[in-house]
Amino acid sequence: MTAPAPSTPTIQVLERAFSLLDLLSTADEAMSLKEISERSGLHPSTAHRILNDLTIGRYVERPQPGTYRLGMRLLELGNLVKERLDVREAALGPMRELHKLTHQPVNLSLRQADEIVYIERAFSERSGMQVVRAVGGRAPLHLTSVGKLFLAHDDPARVRAYAARTGLAGHTRNSITDLARLERELAQVRSTGIARDDEELELGVRCIAAGVYDDQSRLVAGLSVSAPADRLEDGWAERVSHTARQISTALGYRA
């Protein structure tokens, strides 16, 4: 049996170096050695030695003698990590877990212009619901739960422009085709962070969605659960929201 990885570094100097980097990350401006020593609890000579080594590696830089701030090497490494991050890859595991809990299709969608595009789905035949929108399928923003998430992040002028471009065409008798009603719905989405589709795109199908955010706090995708109208449970909203937060965290988002 493999031993669990330690939660803290086993080498003391590494633990101290990590703590100094974390400390510097809390400051908007360069910090003096005295302040670093006081806040870290390290003796000035100890802090100076570690900071000097971190400076050699460009993890820390000295803008002026005796002051320190985070270095450009961290930015370079961060960009390398960010390039490897993929919302679909980050979402697959959490989506499958959410499907196991709900036994209903779980969808991941992105916005492209005035539509959402389905880019991944976790489902099984046991869901009892035919998959109507396949991966790669598209749907209008105002008729879908994920689309409403994106519209809720637009300012009122952009929402009105969307309504003018699309005419808010409906697909079912439940579709929102009135701007005032859509604006009320979007206000509710902003308030709760949860969006819903109440048989607005397909009769007999309801959805609950929550947003996925990146390290810049940008809404980059939406996660939704689709179910037959009589099987969708309101209690799933918290599960959807929790899963969306998991994916966002994997993308570097910090609330």
PDB file of C-alpha atoms in Angstrom:
ATOM      1  CA  MET A   1       0.000   0.000   0.000  1.00  0.00           C
ATOM      2  CA  THR A   2       1.369   3.382  -1.015  1.00  0.00           C
ATOM      3  CA  ALA A   3       1.851   5.839   1.830  1.00  0.00           C
ATOM      4  CA  PRO A   4      -0.147   9.060   1.490  1.00  0.00           C
ATOM      5  CA  ALA A   5       1.784  12.107   0.347  1.00  0.00           C
ATOM      6  CA  PRO A   6       2.664  14.488   3.195  1.00  0.00           C
ATOM      7  CA  SER A   7       0.531  17.635   3.383  1.00  0.00           C
ATOM      8  CA  THR A   8       3.571  19.791   4.271  1.00  0.00           C
ATOM      9  CA  PRO A   9       7.152  19.700   2.951  1.00  0.00           C
ATOM     10  CA  THR A  10       9.454  17.326   4.799  1.00  0.00           C
ATOM     11  CA  ILE A  11      12.490  19.545   4.155  1.00  0.00           C
ATOM     12  CA  GLN A  12      12.375  22.577   6.424  1.00  0.00           C
ATOM     13  CA  VAL A  13      14.058  25.000   4.044  1.00  0.00           C
ATOM     14  CA  LEU A  14      11.480  24.198   1.349  1.00  0.00           C
ATOM     15  CA  GLU A  15       8.657  24.777   3.791  1.00  0.00           C
ATOM     16  CA  ARG A  16      10.168  28.158   4.672  1.00  0.00           C
ATOM     17  CA  ALA A  17      10.687  29.056   1.015  1.00  0.00           C
ATOM     18  CA  PHE A  18       7.055  28.231   0.216  1.00  0.00           C
ATOM     19  CA  SER A  19       5.873  30.318   3.163  1.00  0.00           C
ATOM     20  CA  LEU A  20       7.933  33.295   1.966  1.00  0.00           C
ATOM     21  CA  LEU A  21       6.486  33.008  -1.543  1.00  0.00           C
ATOM     22  CA  ASP A  22       2.979  32.866  -0.081  1.00  0.00           C
ATOM     23  CA  LEU A  23       3.754  35.913   2.051  1.00  0.00           C
ATOM     24  CA  LEU A  24       5.031  37.909  -0.924  1.00  0.00           C
ATOM     25  CA  SER A  25       1.908  36.976  -2.869  1.00  0.00           C
ATOM     26  CA  THR A  26      -0.229  38.877  -0.350  1.00  0.00           C
ATOM     27  CA  ALA A  27       1.547  42.204  -0.950  1.00  0.00           C
ATOM     28  CA  ASP A  28       0.769  44.647  -3.749  1.00  0.00           C
ATOM     29  CA  GLU A  29       4.203  46.244  -3.448  1.00  0.00           C
ATOM     30  CA  ALA A  30       7.729  45.061  -2.662  1.00  0.00           C
ATOM     31  CA  MET A  31       8.317  44.181   1.003  1.00  0.00           C
ATOM     32  CA  SER A  32      11.337  45.018   3.108  1.00  0.00           C
ATOM     33  CA  LEU A  33      13.418  42.301   4.718  1.00  0.00           C
ATOM     34  CA  LYS A  34      12.380  43.588   8.141  1.00  0.00           C
ATOM     35  CA  GLU A  35       8.685  43.289   7.325  1.00  0.00           C
ATOM     36  CA  ILE A  36       9.168  39.842   5.802  1.00  0.00           C
ATOM     37  CA  SER A  37      11.039  38.678   8.891  1.00  0.00           C
ATOM     38  CA  GLU A  38       8.392  40.025  11.258  1.00  0.00           C
ATOM     39  CA  ARG A  39       5.455  38.569   9.340  1.00  0.00           C
ATOM     40  CA  SER A  40       7.044  35.205   8.631  1.00  0.00           C
ATOM     41  CA  GLY A  41       8.572  34.714  12.059  1.00  0.00           C
ATOM     42  CA  LEU A  42      11.952  33.907  10.502  1.00  0.00           C
ATOM     43  CA  HIS A  43      15.196  35.439  11.698  1.00  0.00           C
ATOM     44  CA  PRO A  44      16.327  38.166   9.244  1.00  0.00           C
ATOM     45  CA  SER A  45      19.482  36.248   8.313  1.00  0.00           C
ATOM     46  CA  THR A  46      17.481  33.084   7.598  1.00  0.00           C
ATOM     47  CA  ALA A  47      14.918  34.939   5.504  1.00  0.00           C
ATOM     48  CA  HIS A  48      17.720  36.752   3.655  1.00  0.00           C
ATOM     49  CA  ARG A  49      19.494  33.498   2.717  1.00  0.00           C
ATOM     50  CA  ILE A  50      16.325  31.892   1.388  1.00  0.00           C
ATOM     51  CA  LEU A  51      15.262  35.024  -0.486  1.00  0.00           C
ATOM     52  CA  ASN A  52      18.719  35.294  -2.026  1.00  0.00           C
ATOM     53  CA  ASP A  53      18.478  31.737  -3.387  1.00  0.00           C
ATOM     54  CA  LEU A  54      14.963  32.403  -4.692  1.00  0.00           C
ATOM     55  CA  THR A  55      16.292  35.540  -6.388  1.00  0.00           C
ATOM     56  CA  ILE A  56      18.972  33.513  -8.163  1.00  0.00           C
ATOM     57  CA  GLY A  57      16.216  31.263  -9.513  1.00  0.00           C
ATOM     58  CA  ARG A  58      14.126  34.335 -10.517  1.00  0.00           C
ATOM     59  CA  TYR A  59      11.268  33.240  -8.256  1.00  0.00           C
ATOM     60  CA  VAL A  60      11.829  36.461  -6.311  1.00  0.00           C
ATOM     61  CA  GLU A  61      13.272  39.765  -7.475  1.00  0.00           C
ATOM     62  CA  ARG A  62      14.795  42.785  -5.708  1.00  0.00           C
ATOM     63  CA  PRO A  63      13.441  46.018  -7.228  1.00  0.00           C
ATOM     64  CA  GLN A  64      15.586  47.948  -4.719  1.00  0.00           C
ATOM     65  CA  PRO A  65      18.271  46.849  -2.254  1.00  0.00           C
ATOM     66  CA  GLY A  66      16.626  45.237   0.769  1.00  0.00           C
ATOM     67  CA  THR A  67      13.159  44.855  -0.795  1.00  0.00           C
ATOM     68  CA  TYR A  68      11.577  41.796  -2.388  1.00  0.00           C
ATOM     69  CA  ARG A  69       8.618  40.828  -4.546  1.00  0.00           C
ATOM     70  CA  LEU A  70       7.550  37.817  -6.595  1.00  0.00           C
ATOM     71  CA  GLY A  71       9.670  37.215  -9.691  1.00  0.00           C
ATOM     72  CA  MET A  72       8.887  36.680 -13.352  1.00  0.00           C
ATOM     73  CA  ARG A  73       9.786  32.996 -13.255  1.00  0.00           C
ATOM     74  CA  LEU A  74       6.529  32.319 -11.428  1.00  0.00           C
ATOM     75  CA  LEU A  75       4.624  34.047 -14.226  1.00  0.00           C
ATOM     76  CA  GLU A  76       6.430  31.944 -16.823  1.00  0.00           C
ATOM     77  CA  LEU A  77       5.619  28.722 -14.990  1.00  0.00           C
ATOM     78  CA  GLY A  78       2.048  29.842 -14.404  1.00  0.00           C
ATOM     79  CA  ASN A  79       1.553  30.457 -18.104  1.00  0.00           C
ATOM     80  CA  LEU A  80       2.874  26.986 -18.903  1.00  0.00           C
ATOM     81  CA  VAL A  81       0.353  25.466 -16.497  1.00  0.00           C
ATOM     82  CA  LYS A  82      -2.452  27.623 -17.883  1.00  0.00           C
ATOM     83  CA  GLU A  83      -1.702  26.491 -21.438  1.00  0.00           C
ATOM     84  CA  ARG A  84      -2.261  22.899 -20.332  1.00  0.00           C
ATOM     85  CA  LEU A  85      -5.580  23.629 -18.699  1.00  0.00           C
ATOM     86  CA  ASP A  86      -8.565  22.549 -20.750  1.00  0.00           C
ATOM     87  CA  VAL A  87     -12.111  23.052 -19.557  1.00  0.00           C
ATOM     88  CA  ARG A  88     -13.290  19.804 -21.115  1.00  0.00           C
ATOM     89  CA  GLU A  89     -10.470  17.797 -19.565  1.00  0.00           C
ATOM     90  CA  ALA A  90     -11.039  19.414 -16.170  1.00  0.00           C
ATOM     91  CA  ALA A  91     -14.784  18.739 -16.359  1.00  0.00           C
ATOM     92  CA  LEU A  92     -14.887  15.076 -17.407  1.00  0.00           C
ATOM     93  CA  GLY A  93     -14.294  13.484 -13.999  1.00  0.00           C
ATOM     94  CA  PRO A  94     -16.651  15.762 -12.030  1.00  0.00           C
ATOM     95  CA  MET A  95     -19.310  15.389 -14.745  1.00  0.00           C
ATOM     96  CA  ARG A  96     -19.222  11.605 -14.453  1.00  0.00           C
ATOM     97  CA  GLU A  97     -19.550  11.818 -10.679  1.00  0.00           C
ATOM     98  CA  LEU A  98     -22.533  14.149 -11.006  1.00  0.00           C
ATOM     99  CA  HIS A  99     -24.125  11.738 -13.474  1.00  0.00           C
ATOM    100  CA  LYS A 100     -23.711   8.914 -10.968  1.00  0.00           C
ATOM    101  CA  LEU A 101     -25.580  10.997  -8.389  1.00  0.00           C
ATOM    102  CA  THR A 102     -28.445  12.117 -10.626  1.00  0.00           C
ATOM    103  CA  HIS A 103     -28.573   9.289 -13.201  1.00  0.00           C
ATOM    104  CA  GLN A 104     -29.395  11.979 -15.751  1.00  0.00           C
ATOM    105  CA  PRO A 105     -27.392  13.489 -18.641  1.00  0.00           C
ATOM    106  CA  VAL A 106     -24.798  16.067 -17.586  1.00  0.00           C
ATOM    107  CA  ASN A 107     -23.767  18.609 -20.218  1.00  0.00           C
ATOM    108  CA  LEU A 108     -20.846  20.978 -20.667  1.00  0.00           C
ATOM    109  CA  SER A 109     -21.474  23.916 -23.002  1.00  0.00           C
ATOM    110  CA  LEU A 110     -19.661  27.001 -24.283  1.00  0.00           C
ATOM    111  CA  ARG A 111     -20.938  30.216 -25.775  1.00  0.00           C
ATOM    112  CA  GLN A 112     -20.324  31.000 -29.420  1.00  0.00           C
ATOM    113  CA  ALA A 113     -21.906  34.280 -30.518  1.00  0.00           C
ATOM    114  CA  ASP A 114     -25.674  33.992 -29.940  1.00  0.00           C
ATOM    115  CA  GLU A 115     -25.706  30.255 -29.268  1.00  0.00           C
ATOM    116  CA  ILE A 116     -24.361  27.686 -26.883  1.00  0.00           C
ATOM    117  CA  VAL A 117     -22.423  24.691 -28.184  1.00  0.00           C
ATOM    118  CA  TYR A 118     -22.456  21.362 -26.381  1.00  0.00           C
ATOM    119  CA  ILE A 119     -18.847  20.162 -26.085  1.00  0.00           C
ATOM    120  CA  GLU A 120     -19.155  17.213 -23.686  1.00  0.00           C
ATOM    121  CA  ARG A 121     -21.816  15.012 -22.143  1.00  0.00           C
ATOM    122  CA  ALA A 122     -21.915  12.314 -19.475  1.00  0.00           C
ATOM    123  CA  PHE A 123     -24.952  10.057 -19.794  1.00  0.00           C
ATOM    124  CA  SER A 124     -26.184   6.466 -19.913  1.00  0.00           C
ATOM    125  CA  GLU A 125     -29.162   4.663 -21.355  1.00  0.00           C
ATOM    126  CA  ARG A 126     -30.560   4.297 -17.835  1.00  0.00           C
ATOM    127  CA  SER A 127     -31.406   8.005 -17.735  1.00  0.00           C
ATOM    128  CA  GLY A 128     -34.677   7.249 -19.485  1.00  0.00           C
ATOM    129  CA  MET A 129     -34.256  10.315 -21.681  1.00  0.00           C
ATOM    130  CA  GLN A 130     -33.277  10.371 -25.309  1.00  0.00           C
ATOM    131  CA  VAL A 131     -30.287  12.622 -25.965  1.00  0.00           C
ATOM    132  CA  VAL A 132     -31.658  15.221 -28.342  1.00  0.00           C
ATOM    133  CA  ARG A 133     -28.732  17.624 -28.474  1.00  0.00           C
ATOM    134  CA  ALA A 134     -25.561  15.725 -29.349  1.00  0.00           C
ATOM    135  CA  VAL A 135     -22.037  16.970 -28.681  1.00  0.00           C
ATOM    136  CA  GLY A 136     -21.441  19.709 -31.240  1.00  0.00           C
ATOM    137  CA  GLY A 137     -25.111  20.662 -31.230  1.00  0.00           C
ATOM    138  CA  ARG A 138     -26.187  24.272 -30.837  1.00  0.00           C
ATOM    139  CA  ALA A 139     -29.091  26.111 -29.250  1.00  0.00           C
ATOM    140  CA  PRO A 140     -30.171  29.753 -28.744  1.00  0.00           C
ATOM    141  CA  LEU A 141     -28.952  31.411 -25.566  1.00  0.00           C
ATOM    142  CA  HIS A 142     -32.354  32.495 -24.255  1.00  0.00           C
ATOM    143  CA  LEU A 143     -33.877  29.011 -24.551  1.00  0.00           C
ATOM    144  CA  THR A 144     -31.247  27.159 -22.517  1.00  0.00           C
ATOM    145  CA  SER A 145     -30.136  27.180 -18.910  1.00  0.00           C
ATOM    146  CA  VAL A 146     -26.465  27.622 -19.831  1.00  0.00           C
ATOM    147  CA  GLY A 147     -27.318  30.324 -22.365  1.00  0.00           C
ATOM    148  CA  LYS A 148     -29.104  32.270 -19.644  1.00  0.00           C
ATOM    149  CA  LEU A 149     -25.949  32.108 -17.505  1.00  0.00           C
ATOM    150  CA  PHE A 150     -24.025  33.868 -20.269  1.00  0.00           C
ATOM    151  CA  LEU A 151     -26.774  36.417 -20.920  1.00  0.00           C
ATOM    152  CA  ALA A 152     -26.910  37.156 -17.181  1.00  0.00           C
ATOM    153  CA  HIS A 153     -23.242  38.176 -17.390  1.00  0.00           C
ATOM    154  CA  ASP A 154     -23.952  40.635 -20.200  1.00  0.00           C
ATOM    155  CA  ASP A 155     -24.887  44.227 -19.450  1.00  0.00           C
ATOM    156  CA  PRO A 156     -28.488  45.324 -20.200  1.00  0.00           C
ATOM    157  CA  ALA A 157     -27.536  46.967 -23.502  1.00  0.00           C
ATOM    158  CA  ARG A 158     -25.983  43.748 -24.807  1.00  0.00           C
ATOM    159  CA  VAL A 159     -29.030  41.740 -23.726  1.00  0.00           C
ATOM    160  CA  ARG A 160     -31.293  44.141 -25.613  1.00  0.00           C
ATOM    161  CA  ALA A 161     -29.047  43.913 -28.668  1.00  0.00           C
ATOM    162  CA  TYR A 162     -29.235  40.107 -28.478  1.00  0.00           C
ATOM    163  CA  ALA A 163     -33.023  40.288 -28.305  1.00  0.00           C
ATOM    164  CA  ALA A 164     -33.118  42.593 -31.330  1.00  0.00           C
ATOM    165  CA  ARG A 165     -30.813  40.336 -33.375  1.00  0.00           C
ATOM    166  CA  THR A 166     -32.605  37.091 -32.600  1.00  0.00           C
ATOM    167  CA  GLY A 167     -36.168  38.283 -32.136  1.00  0.00           C
ATOM    168  CA  LEU A 168     -36.245  35.929 -29.127  1.00  0.00           C
ATOM    169  CA  ALA A 169     -37.766  33.235 -31.314  1.00  0.00           C
ATOM    170  CA  GLY A 170     -39.354  30.407 -29.349  1.00  0.00           C
ATOM    171  CA  HIS A 171     -39.306  26.628 -29.767  1.00  0.00           C
ATOM    172  CA  THR A 172     -42.113  25.609 -27.403  1.00  0.00           C
ATOM    173  CA  ARG A 173     -45.102  27.150 -25.663  1.00  0.00           C
ATOM    174  CA  ASN A 174     -42.857  27.680 -22.612  1.00  0.00           C
ATOM    175  CA  SER A 175     -40.143  29.613 -24.473  1.00  0.00           C
ATOM    176  CA  ILE A 176     -39.360  33.113 -23.245  1.00  0.00           C
ATOM    177  CA  THR A 177     -40.043  35.394 -26.210  1.00  0.00           C
ATOM    178  CA  ASP A 178     -40.568  38.670 -24.340  1.00  0.00           C
ATOM    179  CA  LEU A 179     -37.615  40.907 -23.410  1.00  0.00           C
ATOM    180  CA  ALA A 180     -39.092  42.101 -20.107  1.00  0.00           C
ATOM    181  CA  ARG A 181     -39.684  38.519 -18.994  1.00  0.00           C
ATOM    182  CA  LEU A 182     -36.187  37.516 -20.072  1.00  0.00           C
ATOM    183  CA  GLU A 183     -34.680  40.398 -18.083  1.00  0.00           C
ATOM    184  CA  ARG A 184     -36.589  39.289 -14.967  1.00  0.00           C
ATOM    185  CA  GLU A 185     -35.316  35.752 -15.465  1.00  0.00           C
ATOM    186  CA  LEU A 186     -31.711  36.952 -15.853  1.00  0.00           C
ATOM    187  CA  ALA A 187     -31.996  38.992 -12.652  1.00  0.00           C
ATOM    188  CA  GLN A 188     -32.955  35.785 -10.844  1.00  0.00           C
ATOM    189  CA  VAL A 189     -29.964  33.993 -12.369  1.00  0.00           C
ATOM    190  CA  ARG A 190     -27.620  36.737 -11.124  1.00  0.00           C
ATOM    191  CA  SER A 191     -29.142  36.483  -7.660  1.00  0.00           C
ATOM    192  CA  THR A 192     -28.850  32.707  -7.281  1.00  0.00           C
ATOM    193  CA  GLY A 193     -26.040  31.720  -9.666  1.00  0.00           C
ATOM    194  CA  ILE A 194     -28.355  29.008 -10.994  1.00  0.00           C
ATOM    195  CA  ALA A 195     -30.181  29.047 -14.340  1.00  0.00           C
ATOM    196  CA  ARG A 196     -33.078  26.874 -15.479  1.00  0.00           C
ATOM    197  CA  ASP A 197     -34.739  25.733 -18.670  1.00  0.00           C
ATOM    198  CA  ASP A 198     -38.373  24.825 -18.005  1.00  0.00           C
ATOM    199  CA  GLU A 199     -39.255  22.960 -21.219  1.00  0.00           C
ATOM    200  CA  GLU A 200     -38.271  26.047 -23.189  1.00  0.00           C
ATOM    201  CA  LEU A 201     -36.027  24.325 -25.722  1.00  0.00           C
ATOM    202  CA  GLU A 202     -37.662  20.875 -25.811  1.00  0.00           C
ATOM    203  CA  LEU A 203     -41.067  19.920 -24.425  1.00  0.00           C
ATOM    204  CA  GLY A 204     -40.690  17.310 -21.732  1.00  0.00           C
ATOM    205  CA  VAL A 205     -37.104  18.317 -20.861  1.00  0.00           C
ATOM    206  CA  ARG A 206     -35.987  20.553 -18.007  1.00  0.00           C
ATOM    207  CA  CYS A 207     -32.448  21.651 -17.084  1.00  0.00           C
ATOM    208  CA  ILE A 208     -30.493  23.205 -14.211  1.00  0.00           C
ATOM    209  CA  ALA A 209     -27.141  24.933 -14.861  1.00  0.00           C
ATOM    210  CA  ALA A 210     -24.278  26.633 -13.022  1.00  0.00           C
ATOM    211  CA  GLY A 211     -21.296  28.542 -14.390  1.00  0.00           C
ATOM    212  CA  VAL A 212     -17.678  27.427 -14.791  1.00  0.00           C
ATOM    213  CA  TYR A 213     -15.066  30.170 -14.285  1.00  0.00           C
ATOM    214  CA  ASP A 214     -11.363  30.435 -15.131  1.00  0.00           C
ATOM    215  CA  ASP A 215      -8.451  31.926 -13.202  1.00  0.00           C
ATOM    216  CA  GLN A 216      -9.450  35.424 -14.328  1.00  0.00           C
ATOM    217  CA  SER A 217     -12.994  34.942 -12.929  1.00  0.00           C
ATOM    218  CA  ARG A 218     -14.403  34.818 -16.464  1.00  0.00           C
ATOM    219  CA  LEU A 219     -17.425  32.670 -17.229  1.00  0.00           C
ATOM    220  CA  VAL A 220     -16.022  30.182 -19.749  1.00  0.00           C
ATOM    221  CA  ALA A 221     -18.582  27.379 -19.744  1.00  0.00           C
ATOM    222  CA  GLY A 222     -21.788  26.139 -18.210  1.00  0.00           C
ATOM    223  CA  LEU A 223     -22.529  22.819 -16.544  1.00  0.00           C
ATOM    224  CA  SER A 224     -26.081  21.516 -16.701  1.00  0.00           C
ATOM    225  CA  VAL A 225     -28.194  18.509 -15.811  1.00  0.00           C
ATOM    226  CA  SER A 226     -31.031  17.609 -18.191  1.00  0.00           C
ATOM    227  CA  ALA A 227     -33.924  15.384 -17.154  1.00  0.00           C
ATOM    228  CA  PRO A 228     -37.474  14.466 -18.094  1.00  0.00           C
ATOM    229  CA  ALA A 229     -39.665  17.276 -16.806  1.00  0.00           C
ATOM    230  CA  ASP A 230     -41.260  15.128 -14.092  1.00  0.00           C
ATOM    231  CA  ARG A 231     -37.923  13.754 -12.850  1.00  0.00           C
ATOM    232  CA  LEU A 232     -35.793  16.852 -12.423  1.00  0.00           C
ATOM    233  CA  GLU A 233     -35.279  17.545  -8.726  1.00  0.00           C
ATOM    234  CA  ASP A 234     -34.768  21.072  -7.394  1.00  0.00           C
ATOM    235  CA  GLY A 235     -32.316  19.650  -4.858  1.00  0.00           C
ATOM    236  CA  TRP A 236     -29.903  18.951  -7.704  1.00  0.00           C
ATOM    237  CA  ALA A 237     -29.185  22.670  -8.004  1.00  0.00           C
ATOM    238  CA  GLU A 238     -26.680  22.541  -5.131  1.00  0.00           C
ATOM    239  CA  ARG A 239     -25.005  19.456  -6.610  1.00  0.00           C
ATOM    240  CA  VAL A 240     -24.687  21.146  -9.998  1.00  0.00           C
ATOM    241  CA  SER A 241     -23.296  24.277  -8.362  1.00  0.00           C
ATOM    242  CA  HIS A 242     -20.795  22.248  -6.298  1.00  0.00           C
ATOM    243  CA  THR A 243     -19.580  20.364  -9.374  1.00  0.00           C
ATOM    244  CA  ALA A 244     -19.214  23.587 -11.354  1.00  0.00           C
ATOM    245  CA  ARG A 245     -17.093  24.998  -8.509  1.00  0.00           C
ATOM    246  CA  GLN A 246     -14.892  21.891  -8.606  1.00  0.00           C
ATOM    247  CA  ILE A 247     -14.227  22.396 -12.303  1.00  0.00           C
ATOM    248  CA  SER A 248     -13.627  26.122 -11.816  1.00  0.00           C
ATOM    249  CA  THR A 249     -11.098  25.401  -9.073  1.00  0.00           C
ATOM    250  CA  ALA A 250      -9.249  23.046 -11.415  1.00  0.00           C
ATOM    251  CA  LEU A 251      -9.033  25.929 -13.899  1.00  0.00           C
ATOM    252  CA  GLY A 252      -7.463  28.209 -11.289  1.00  0.00           C
ATOM    253  CA  TYR A 253     -10.569  30.082 -10.154  1.00  0.00           C
ATOM    254  CA  ARG A 254     -10.561  31.425  -6.607  1.00  0.00           C
ATOM    255  CA  ALA A 255     -13.807  32.849  -5.332  1.00  0.00           C
TER     256      ALA A 255
END
